[in-house]
GROMACS .gro file of C-alpha atoms in nm:
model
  300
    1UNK     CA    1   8.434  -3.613   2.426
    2UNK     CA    2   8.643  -3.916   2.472
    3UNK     CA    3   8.958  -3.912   2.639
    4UNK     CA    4   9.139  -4.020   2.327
    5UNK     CA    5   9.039  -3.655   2.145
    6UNK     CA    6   9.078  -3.506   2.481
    7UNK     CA    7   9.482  -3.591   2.496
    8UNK     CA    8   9.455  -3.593   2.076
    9UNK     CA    9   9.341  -3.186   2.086
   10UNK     CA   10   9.609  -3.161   2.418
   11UNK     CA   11   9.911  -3.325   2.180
   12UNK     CA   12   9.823  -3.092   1.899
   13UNK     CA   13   9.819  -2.799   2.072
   14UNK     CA   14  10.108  -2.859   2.268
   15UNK     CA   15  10.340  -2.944   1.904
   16UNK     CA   16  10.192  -2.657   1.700
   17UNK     CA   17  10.222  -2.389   1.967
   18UNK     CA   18  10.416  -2.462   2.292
   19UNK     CA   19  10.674  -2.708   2.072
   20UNK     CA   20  10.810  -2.390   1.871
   21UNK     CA   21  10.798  -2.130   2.158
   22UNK     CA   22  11.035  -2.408   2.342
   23UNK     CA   23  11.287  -2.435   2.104
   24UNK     CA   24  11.283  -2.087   1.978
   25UNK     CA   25  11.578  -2.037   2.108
   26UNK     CA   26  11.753  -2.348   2.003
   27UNK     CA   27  11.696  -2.197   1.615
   28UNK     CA   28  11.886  -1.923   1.408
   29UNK     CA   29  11.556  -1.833   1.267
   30UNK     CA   30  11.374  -1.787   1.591
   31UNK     CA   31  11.065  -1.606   1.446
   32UNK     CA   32  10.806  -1.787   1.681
   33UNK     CA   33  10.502  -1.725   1.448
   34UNK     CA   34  10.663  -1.880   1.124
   35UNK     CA   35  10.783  -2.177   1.331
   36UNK     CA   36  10.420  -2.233   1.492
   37UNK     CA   37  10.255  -2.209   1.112
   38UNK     CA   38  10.601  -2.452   1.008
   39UNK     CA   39  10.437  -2.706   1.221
   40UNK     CA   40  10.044  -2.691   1.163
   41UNK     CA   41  10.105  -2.759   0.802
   42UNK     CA   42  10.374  -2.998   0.910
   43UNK     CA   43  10.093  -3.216   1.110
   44UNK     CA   44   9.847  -3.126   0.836
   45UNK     CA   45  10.019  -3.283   0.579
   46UNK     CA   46  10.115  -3.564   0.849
   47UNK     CA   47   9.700  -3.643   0.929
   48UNK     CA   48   9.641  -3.573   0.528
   49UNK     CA   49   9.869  -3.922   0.469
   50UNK     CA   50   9.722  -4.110   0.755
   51UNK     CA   51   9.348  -4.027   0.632
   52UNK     CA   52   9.456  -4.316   0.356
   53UNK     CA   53   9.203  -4.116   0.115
   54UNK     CA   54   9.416  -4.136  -0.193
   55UNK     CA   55   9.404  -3.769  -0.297
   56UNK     CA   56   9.496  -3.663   0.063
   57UNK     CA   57   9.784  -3.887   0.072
   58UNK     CA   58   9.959  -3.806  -0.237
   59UNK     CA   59   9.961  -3.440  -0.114
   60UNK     CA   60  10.030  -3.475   0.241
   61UNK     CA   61  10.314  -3.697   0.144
   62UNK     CA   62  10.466  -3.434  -0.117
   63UNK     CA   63  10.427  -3.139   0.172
   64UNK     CA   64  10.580  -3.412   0.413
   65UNK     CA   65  10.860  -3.471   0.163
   66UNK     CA   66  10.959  -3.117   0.101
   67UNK     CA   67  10.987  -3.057   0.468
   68UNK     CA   68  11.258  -3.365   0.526
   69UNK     CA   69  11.406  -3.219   0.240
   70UNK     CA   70  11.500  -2.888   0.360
   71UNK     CA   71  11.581  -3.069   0.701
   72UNK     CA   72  11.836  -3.300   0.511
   73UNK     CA   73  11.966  -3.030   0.377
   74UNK     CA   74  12.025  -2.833   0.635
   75UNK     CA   75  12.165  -3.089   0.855
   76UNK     CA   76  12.405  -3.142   0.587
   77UNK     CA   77  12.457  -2.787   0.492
   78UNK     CA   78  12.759  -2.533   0.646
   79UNK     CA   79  12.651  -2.268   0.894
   80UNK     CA   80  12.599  -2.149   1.254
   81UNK     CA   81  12.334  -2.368   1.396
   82UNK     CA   82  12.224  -2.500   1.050
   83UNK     CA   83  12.305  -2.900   1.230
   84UNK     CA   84  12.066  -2.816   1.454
   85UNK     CA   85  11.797  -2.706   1.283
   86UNK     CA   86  11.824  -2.970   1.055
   87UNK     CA   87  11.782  -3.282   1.334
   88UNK     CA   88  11.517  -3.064   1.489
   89UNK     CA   89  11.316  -3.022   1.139
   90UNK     CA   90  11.376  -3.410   1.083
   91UNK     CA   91  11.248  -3.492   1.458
   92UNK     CA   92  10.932  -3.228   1.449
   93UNK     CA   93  10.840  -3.422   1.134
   94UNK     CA   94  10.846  -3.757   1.314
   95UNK     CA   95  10.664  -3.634   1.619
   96UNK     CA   96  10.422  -3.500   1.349
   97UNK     CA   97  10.385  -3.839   1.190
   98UNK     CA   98  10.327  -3.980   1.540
   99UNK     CA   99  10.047  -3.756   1.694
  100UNK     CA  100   9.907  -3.838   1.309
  101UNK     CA  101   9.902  -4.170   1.335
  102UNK     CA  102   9.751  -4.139   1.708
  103UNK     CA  103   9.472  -3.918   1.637
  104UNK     CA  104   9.376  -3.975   1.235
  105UNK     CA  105   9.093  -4.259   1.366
  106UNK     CA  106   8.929  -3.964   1.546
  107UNK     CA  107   8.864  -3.835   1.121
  108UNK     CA  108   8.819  -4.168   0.967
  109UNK     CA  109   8.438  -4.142   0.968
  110UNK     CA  110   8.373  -4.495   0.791
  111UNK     CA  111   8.626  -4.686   0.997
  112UNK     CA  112   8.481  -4.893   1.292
  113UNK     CA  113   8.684  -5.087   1.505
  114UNK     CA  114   8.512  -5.466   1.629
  115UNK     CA  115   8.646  -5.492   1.964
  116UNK     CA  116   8.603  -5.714   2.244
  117UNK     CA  117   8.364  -5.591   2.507
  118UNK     CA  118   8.234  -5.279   2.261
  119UNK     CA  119   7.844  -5.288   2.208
  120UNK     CA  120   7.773  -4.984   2.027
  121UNK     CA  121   7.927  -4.874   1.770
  122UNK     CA  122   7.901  -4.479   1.580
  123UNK     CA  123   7.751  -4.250   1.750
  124UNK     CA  124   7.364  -4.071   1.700
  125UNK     CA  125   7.309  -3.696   1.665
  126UNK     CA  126   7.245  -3.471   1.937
  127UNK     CA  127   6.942  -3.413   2.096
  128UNK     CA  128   6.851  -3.163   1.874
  129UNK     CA  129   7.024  -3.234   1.564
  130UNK     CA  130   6.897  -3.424   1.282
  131UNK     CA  131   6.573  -3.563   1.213
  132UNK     CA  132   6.429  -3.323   1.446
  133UNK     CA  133   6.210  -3.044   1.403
  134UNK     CA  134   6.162  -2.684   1.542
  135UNK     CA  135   5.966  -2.818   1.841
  136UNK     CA  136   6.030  -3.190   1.900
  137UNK     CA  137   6.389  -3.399   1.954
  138UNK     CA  138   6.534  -3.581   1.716
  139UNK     CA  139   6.352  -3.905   1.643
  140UNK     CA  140   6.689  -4.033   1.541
  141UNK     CA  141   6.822  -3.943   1.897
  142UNK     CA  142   6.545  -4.122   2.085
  143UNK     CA  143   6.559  -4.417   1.904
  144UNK     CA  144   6.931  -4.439   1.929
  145UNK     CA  145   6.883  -4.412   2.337
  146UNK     CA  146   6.651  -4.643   2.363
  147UNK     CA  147   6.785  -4.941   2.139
  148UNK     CA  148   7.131  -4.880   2.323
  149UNK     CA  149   6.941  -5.074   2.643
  150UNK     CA  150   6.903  -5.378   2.480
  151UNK     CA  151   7.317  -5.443   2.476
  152UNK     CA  152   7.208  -5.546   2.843
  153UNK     CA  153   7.093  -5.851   2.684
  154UNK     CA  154   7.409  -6.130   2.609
  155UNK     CA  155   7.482  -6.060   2.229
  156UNK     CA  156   7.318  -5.825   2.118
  157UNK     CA  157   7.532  -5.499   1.965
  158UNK     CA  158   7.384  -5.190   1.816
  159UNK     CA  159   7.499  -4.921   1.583
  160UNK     CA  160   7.446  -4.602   1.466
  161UNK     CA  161   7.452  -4.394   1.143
  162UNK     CA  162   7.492  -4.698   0.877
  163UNK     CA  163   7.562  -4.697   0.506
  164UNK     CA  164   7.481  -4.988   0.357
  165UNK     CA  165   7.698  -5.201   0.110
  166UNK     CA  166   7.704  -4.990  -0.199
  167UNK     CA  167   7.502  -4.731  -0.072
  168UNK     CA  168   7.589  -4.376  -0.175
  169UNK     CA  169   7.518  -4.221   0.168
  170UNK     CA  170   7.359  -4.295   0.489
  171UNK     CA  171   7.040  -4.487   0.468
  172UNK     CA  172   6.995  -4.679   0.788
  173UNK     CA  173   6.920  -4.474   1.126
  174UNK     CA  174   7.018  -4.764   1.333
  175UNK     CA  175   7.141  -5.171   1.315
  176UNK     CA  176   7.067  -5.427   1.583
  177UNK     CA  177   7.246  -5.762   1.558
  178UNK     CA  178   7.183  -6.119   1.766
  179UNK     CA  179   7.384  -6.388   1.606
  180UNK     CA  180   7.214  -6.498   1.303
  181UNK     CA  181   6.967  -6.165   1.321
  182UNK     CA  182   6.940  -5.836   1.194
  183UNK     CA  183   6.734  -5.574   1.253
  184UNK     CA  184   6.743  -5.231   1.037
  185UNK     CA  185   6.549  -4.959   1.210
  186UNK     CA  186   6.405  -4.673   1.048
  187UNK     CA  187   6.275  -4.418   1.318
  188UNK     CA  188   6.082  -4.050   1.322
  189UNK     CA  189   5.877  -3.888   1.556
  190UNK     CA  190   5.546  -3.785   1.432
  191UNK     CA  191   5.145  -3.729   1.561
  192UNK     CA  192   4.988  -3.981   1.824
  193UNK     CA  193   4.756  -4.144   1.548
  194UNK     CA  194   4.678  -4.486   1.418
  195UNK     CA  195   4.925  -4.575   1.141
  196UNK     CA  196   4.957  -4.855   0.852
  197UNK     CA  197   5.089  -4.904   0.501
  198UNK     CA  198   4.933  -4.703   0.252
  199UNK     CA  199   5.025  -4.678  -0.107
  200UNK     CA  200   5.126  -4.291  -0.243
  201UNK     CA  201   5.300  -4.190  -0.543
  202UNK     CA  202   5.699  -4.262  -0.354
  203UNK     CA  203   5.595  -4.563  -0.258
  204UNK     CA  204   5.445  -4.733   0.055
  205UNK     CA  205   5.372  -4.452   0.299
  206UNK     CA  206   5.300  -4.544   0.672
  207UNK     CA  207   5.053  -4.301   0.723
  208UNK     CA  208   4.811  -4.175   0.477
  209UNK     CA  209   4.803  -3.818   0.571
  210UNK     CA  210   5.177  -3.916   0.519
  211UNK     CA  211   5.379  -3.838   0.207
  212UNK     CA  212   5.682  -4.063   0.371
  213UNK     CA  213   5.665  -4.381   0.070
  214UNK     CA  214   6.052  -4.307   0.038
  215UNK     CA  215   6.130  -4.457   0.389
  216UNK     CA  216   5.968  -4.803   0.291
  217UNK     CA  217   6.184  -4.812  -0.048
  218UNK     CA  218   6.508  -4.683   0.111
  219UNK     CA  219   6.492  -4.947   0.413
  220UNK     CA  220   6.378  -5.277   0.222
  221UNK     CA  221   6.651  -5.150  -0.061
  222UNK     CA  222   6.889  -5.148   0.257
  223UNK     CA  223   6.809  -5.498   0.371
  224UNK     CA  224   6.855  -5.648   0.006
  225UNK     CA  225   7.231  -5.504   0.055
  226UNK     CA  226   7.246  -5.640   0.359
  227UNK     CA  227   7.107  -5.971   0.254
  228UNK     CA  228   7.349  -5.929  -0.038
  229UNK     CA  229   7.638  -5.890   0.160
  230UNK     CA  230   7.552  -6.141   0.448
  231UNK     CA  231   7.484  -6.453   0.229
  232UNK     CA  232   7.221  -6.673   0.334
  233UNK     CA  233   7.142  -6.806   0.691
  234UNK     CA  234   7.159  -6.460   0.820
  235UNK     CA  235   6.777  -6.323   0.905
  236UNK     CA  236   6.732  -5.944   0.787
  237UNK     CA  237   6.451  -5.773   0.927
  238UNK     CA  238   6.380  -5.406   0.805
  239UNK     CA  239   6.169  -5.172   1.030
  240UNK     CA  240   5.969  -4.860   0.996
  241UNK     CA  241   5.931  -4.729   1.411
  242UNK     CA  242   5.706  -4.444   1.507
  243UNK     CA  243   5.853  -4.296   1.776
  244UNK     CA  244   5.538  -4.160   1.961
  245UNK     CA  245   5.402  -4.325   2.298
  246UNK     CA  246   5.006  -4.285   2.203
  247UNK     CA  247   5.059  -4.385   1.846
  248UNK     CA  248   4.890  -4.762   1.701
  249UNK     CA  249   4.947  -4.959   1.438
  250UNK     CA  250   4.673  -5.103   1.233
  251UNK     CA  251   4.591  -5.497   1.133
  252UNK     CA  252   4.857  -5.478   0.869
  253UNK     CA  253   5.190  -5.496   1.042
  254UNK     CA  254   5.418  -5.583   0.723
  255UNK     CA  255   5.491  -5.526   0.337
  256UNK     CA  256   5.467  -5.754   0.039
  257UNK     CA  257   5.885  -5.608   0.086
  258UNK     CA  258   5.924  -5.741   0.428
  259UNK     CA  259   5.914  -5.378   0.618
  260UNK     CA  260   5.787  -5.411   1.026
  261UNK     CA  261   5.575  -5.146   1.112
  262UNK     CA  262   5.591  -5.067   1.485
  263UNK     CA  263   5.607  -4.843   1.773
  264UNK     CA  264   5.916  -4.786   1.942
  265UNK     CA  265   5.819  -4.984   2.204
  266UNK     CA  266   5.704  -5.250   2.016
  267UNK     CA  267   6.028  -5.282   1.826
  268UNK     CA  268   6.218  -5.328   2.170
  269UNK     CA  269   5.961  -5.615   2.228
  270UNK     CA  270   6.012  -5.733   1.911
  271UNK     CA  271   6.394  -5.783   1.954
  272UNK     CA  272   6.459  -5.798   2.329
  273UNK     CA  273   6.208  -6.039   2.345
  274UNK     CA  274   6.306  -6.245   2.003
  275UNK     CA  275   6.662  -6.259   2.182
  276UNK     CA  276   6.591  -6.352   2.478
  277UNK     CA  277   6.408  -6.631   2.384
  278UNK     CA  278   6.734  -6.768   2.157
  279UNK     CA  279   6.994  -6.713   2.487
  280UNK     CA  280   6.961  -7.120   2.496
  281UNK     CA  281   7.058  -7.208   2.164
  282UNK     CA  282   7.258  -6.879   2.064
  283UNK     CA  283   7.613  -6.859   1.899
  284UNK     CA  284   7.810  -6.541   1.807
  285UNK     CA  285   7.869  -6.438   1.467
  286UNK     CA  286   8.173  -6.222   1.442
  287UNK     CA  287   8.152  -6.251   1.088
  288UNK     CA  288   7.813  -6.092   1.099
  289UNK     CA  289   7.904  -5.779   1.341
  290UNK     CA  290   8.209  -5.751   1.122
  291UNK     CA  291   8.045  -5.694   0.841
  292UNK     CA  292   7.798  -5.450   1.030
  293UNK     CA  293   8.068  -5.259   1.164
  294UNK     CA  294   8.223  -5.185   0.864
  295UNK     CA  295   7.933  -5.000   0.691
  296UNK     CA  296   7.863  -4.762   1.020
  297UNK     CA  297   7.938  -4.371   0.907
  298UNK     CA  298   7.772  -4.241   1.177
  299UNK     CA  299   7.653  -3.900   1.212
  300UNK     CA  300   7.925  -3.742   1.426
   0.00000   0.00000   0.00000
């Protein structure tokens, strides 16, 4: 957990449950429970506006407005300690609005900062979360590990969990970008066999004990977004990986679509070594990480 959501879950516990117990008896009503439940809908509401989903925001900011109502009113009404609990209501709100605004990136799922010095961007699943079966890790996982070594290489940046522009949901594992280059990877683990493009009823399958055609469609339909979106002069290079150390690949290496077929090895050979070889006449293109970056979900 980062240290962000670390002081994030710290800040929220200390406003919705130390903050009333403090100031309990500051209050005419001093019923601790009913002040603690006043605030978690109070930073609710507060994180429901700074979600900027439009639905979210139209109610948090109608549950945010009827509590600085009844604050106005009672700082403005008549009564013992009535002041008082109206500048308090009015300054819990703000401090609500503040730990919003500080901790509502940790919910923005589709929101991805480009910043200098960052290399990876989302996040993968666990070891054991999806993609993986009852008995093996998560192909996803292992992929994810292993492209996350090649940031050691000047300009390259990789990222996780990727929806593609127009895309309905995720459909790319992983991105890896060098300047003018793309790479989507597509990545499971299966059986230490020989492997190459087969045609099945879903498609182009990459093994033909394999009913896995979807995979081909979904990542070449990814890189014509991408393509799409990019404009030309910006390489796009979809890839199916098997992520199994005795596995081959036969003769047949691509698709009439453009889809690699490698190992996972052989797609770190593939890129590391296709960078490496531009370092002399590379050039950044924040433009293309940008636009990367802004279509990661990730599967946190």
């Amino acid at each position: 957990m980062s240290g962000k959501a670390i002081s994030f879950l710290a800040a929220f516990v200390a406003f919705v449950f130390l903050v009333p117990i403090l100031l309990s008896n500051l209050l005419v009503d001093d019923d601790v429970y009913i002040n603690v439940l006043r605030c978690l809908v109070m930073l609710i509401a507060a994180l429901m506006v700074w979600s900027r989903r439009r639905t979210s925001v139209i109610l948090g900011a109608a549950v945010s407005g009827l509590f600085a109502i009844g604050s106005l009113s009672r700082l403005v009404g008549a009564g013992t300690g009535t002041n008082a609990e109206g500048v308090i209501g009015l300054f819990a709100l703000a401090a609500a609005f503040a730990l919003a605004w500080y901790g509502a990136p940790l919910f923005r799922r589709n929101e991805i900062a480009v910043t200098p010095g960052q290399y990876v961007y989302g996040s993968q699943p666990s070891e054991w979360g999806r993609g993986s079966g009852d008995s093996s890790r998560s192909g996803i996982w292992v992929m994810g590990l292993l492209l996350n070594r090649l940031v050691r290489i000047p300009g390259i940046y990789v990222f996780h969990g990727l929806k593609s522009p127009g895309a309905k949901r995720i459909d790319v594992e992983h991105v890896v970008t060098h300047g003018n280059s793309v790479y989507l990877i597509d990545s499971w683990l299966d059986l230490p066999t020989k492997y190459g493009w087969h045609p099945n009823r879903k498609g182009l399958a990459a093994s033909s004990k394999g009913d896995d055609g979807h995979r081909h469609t979904k990542i070449a339909d990814a890189a014509d977004r991408y393509r799409a979106a990019l404009g030309r002069g910006v390489n796009v290079v979809p890839i199916i990986a098997v992520v199994s150390g005795t596995a081959s690949i036969g003769p047949e290496r691509w698709s009439p679509r453009g889809v690699g077929l490698f190992t996972a090895d052989e797609v770190l050979r593939f890129i590391g070594d296709g960078a490496v070889e531009g370092l002399p006449t590379f050039h950044e293109r924040p433009a293309v990480r940008e636009l990367v970056a802004s279509t990661v979900e990730s599967y946190a």
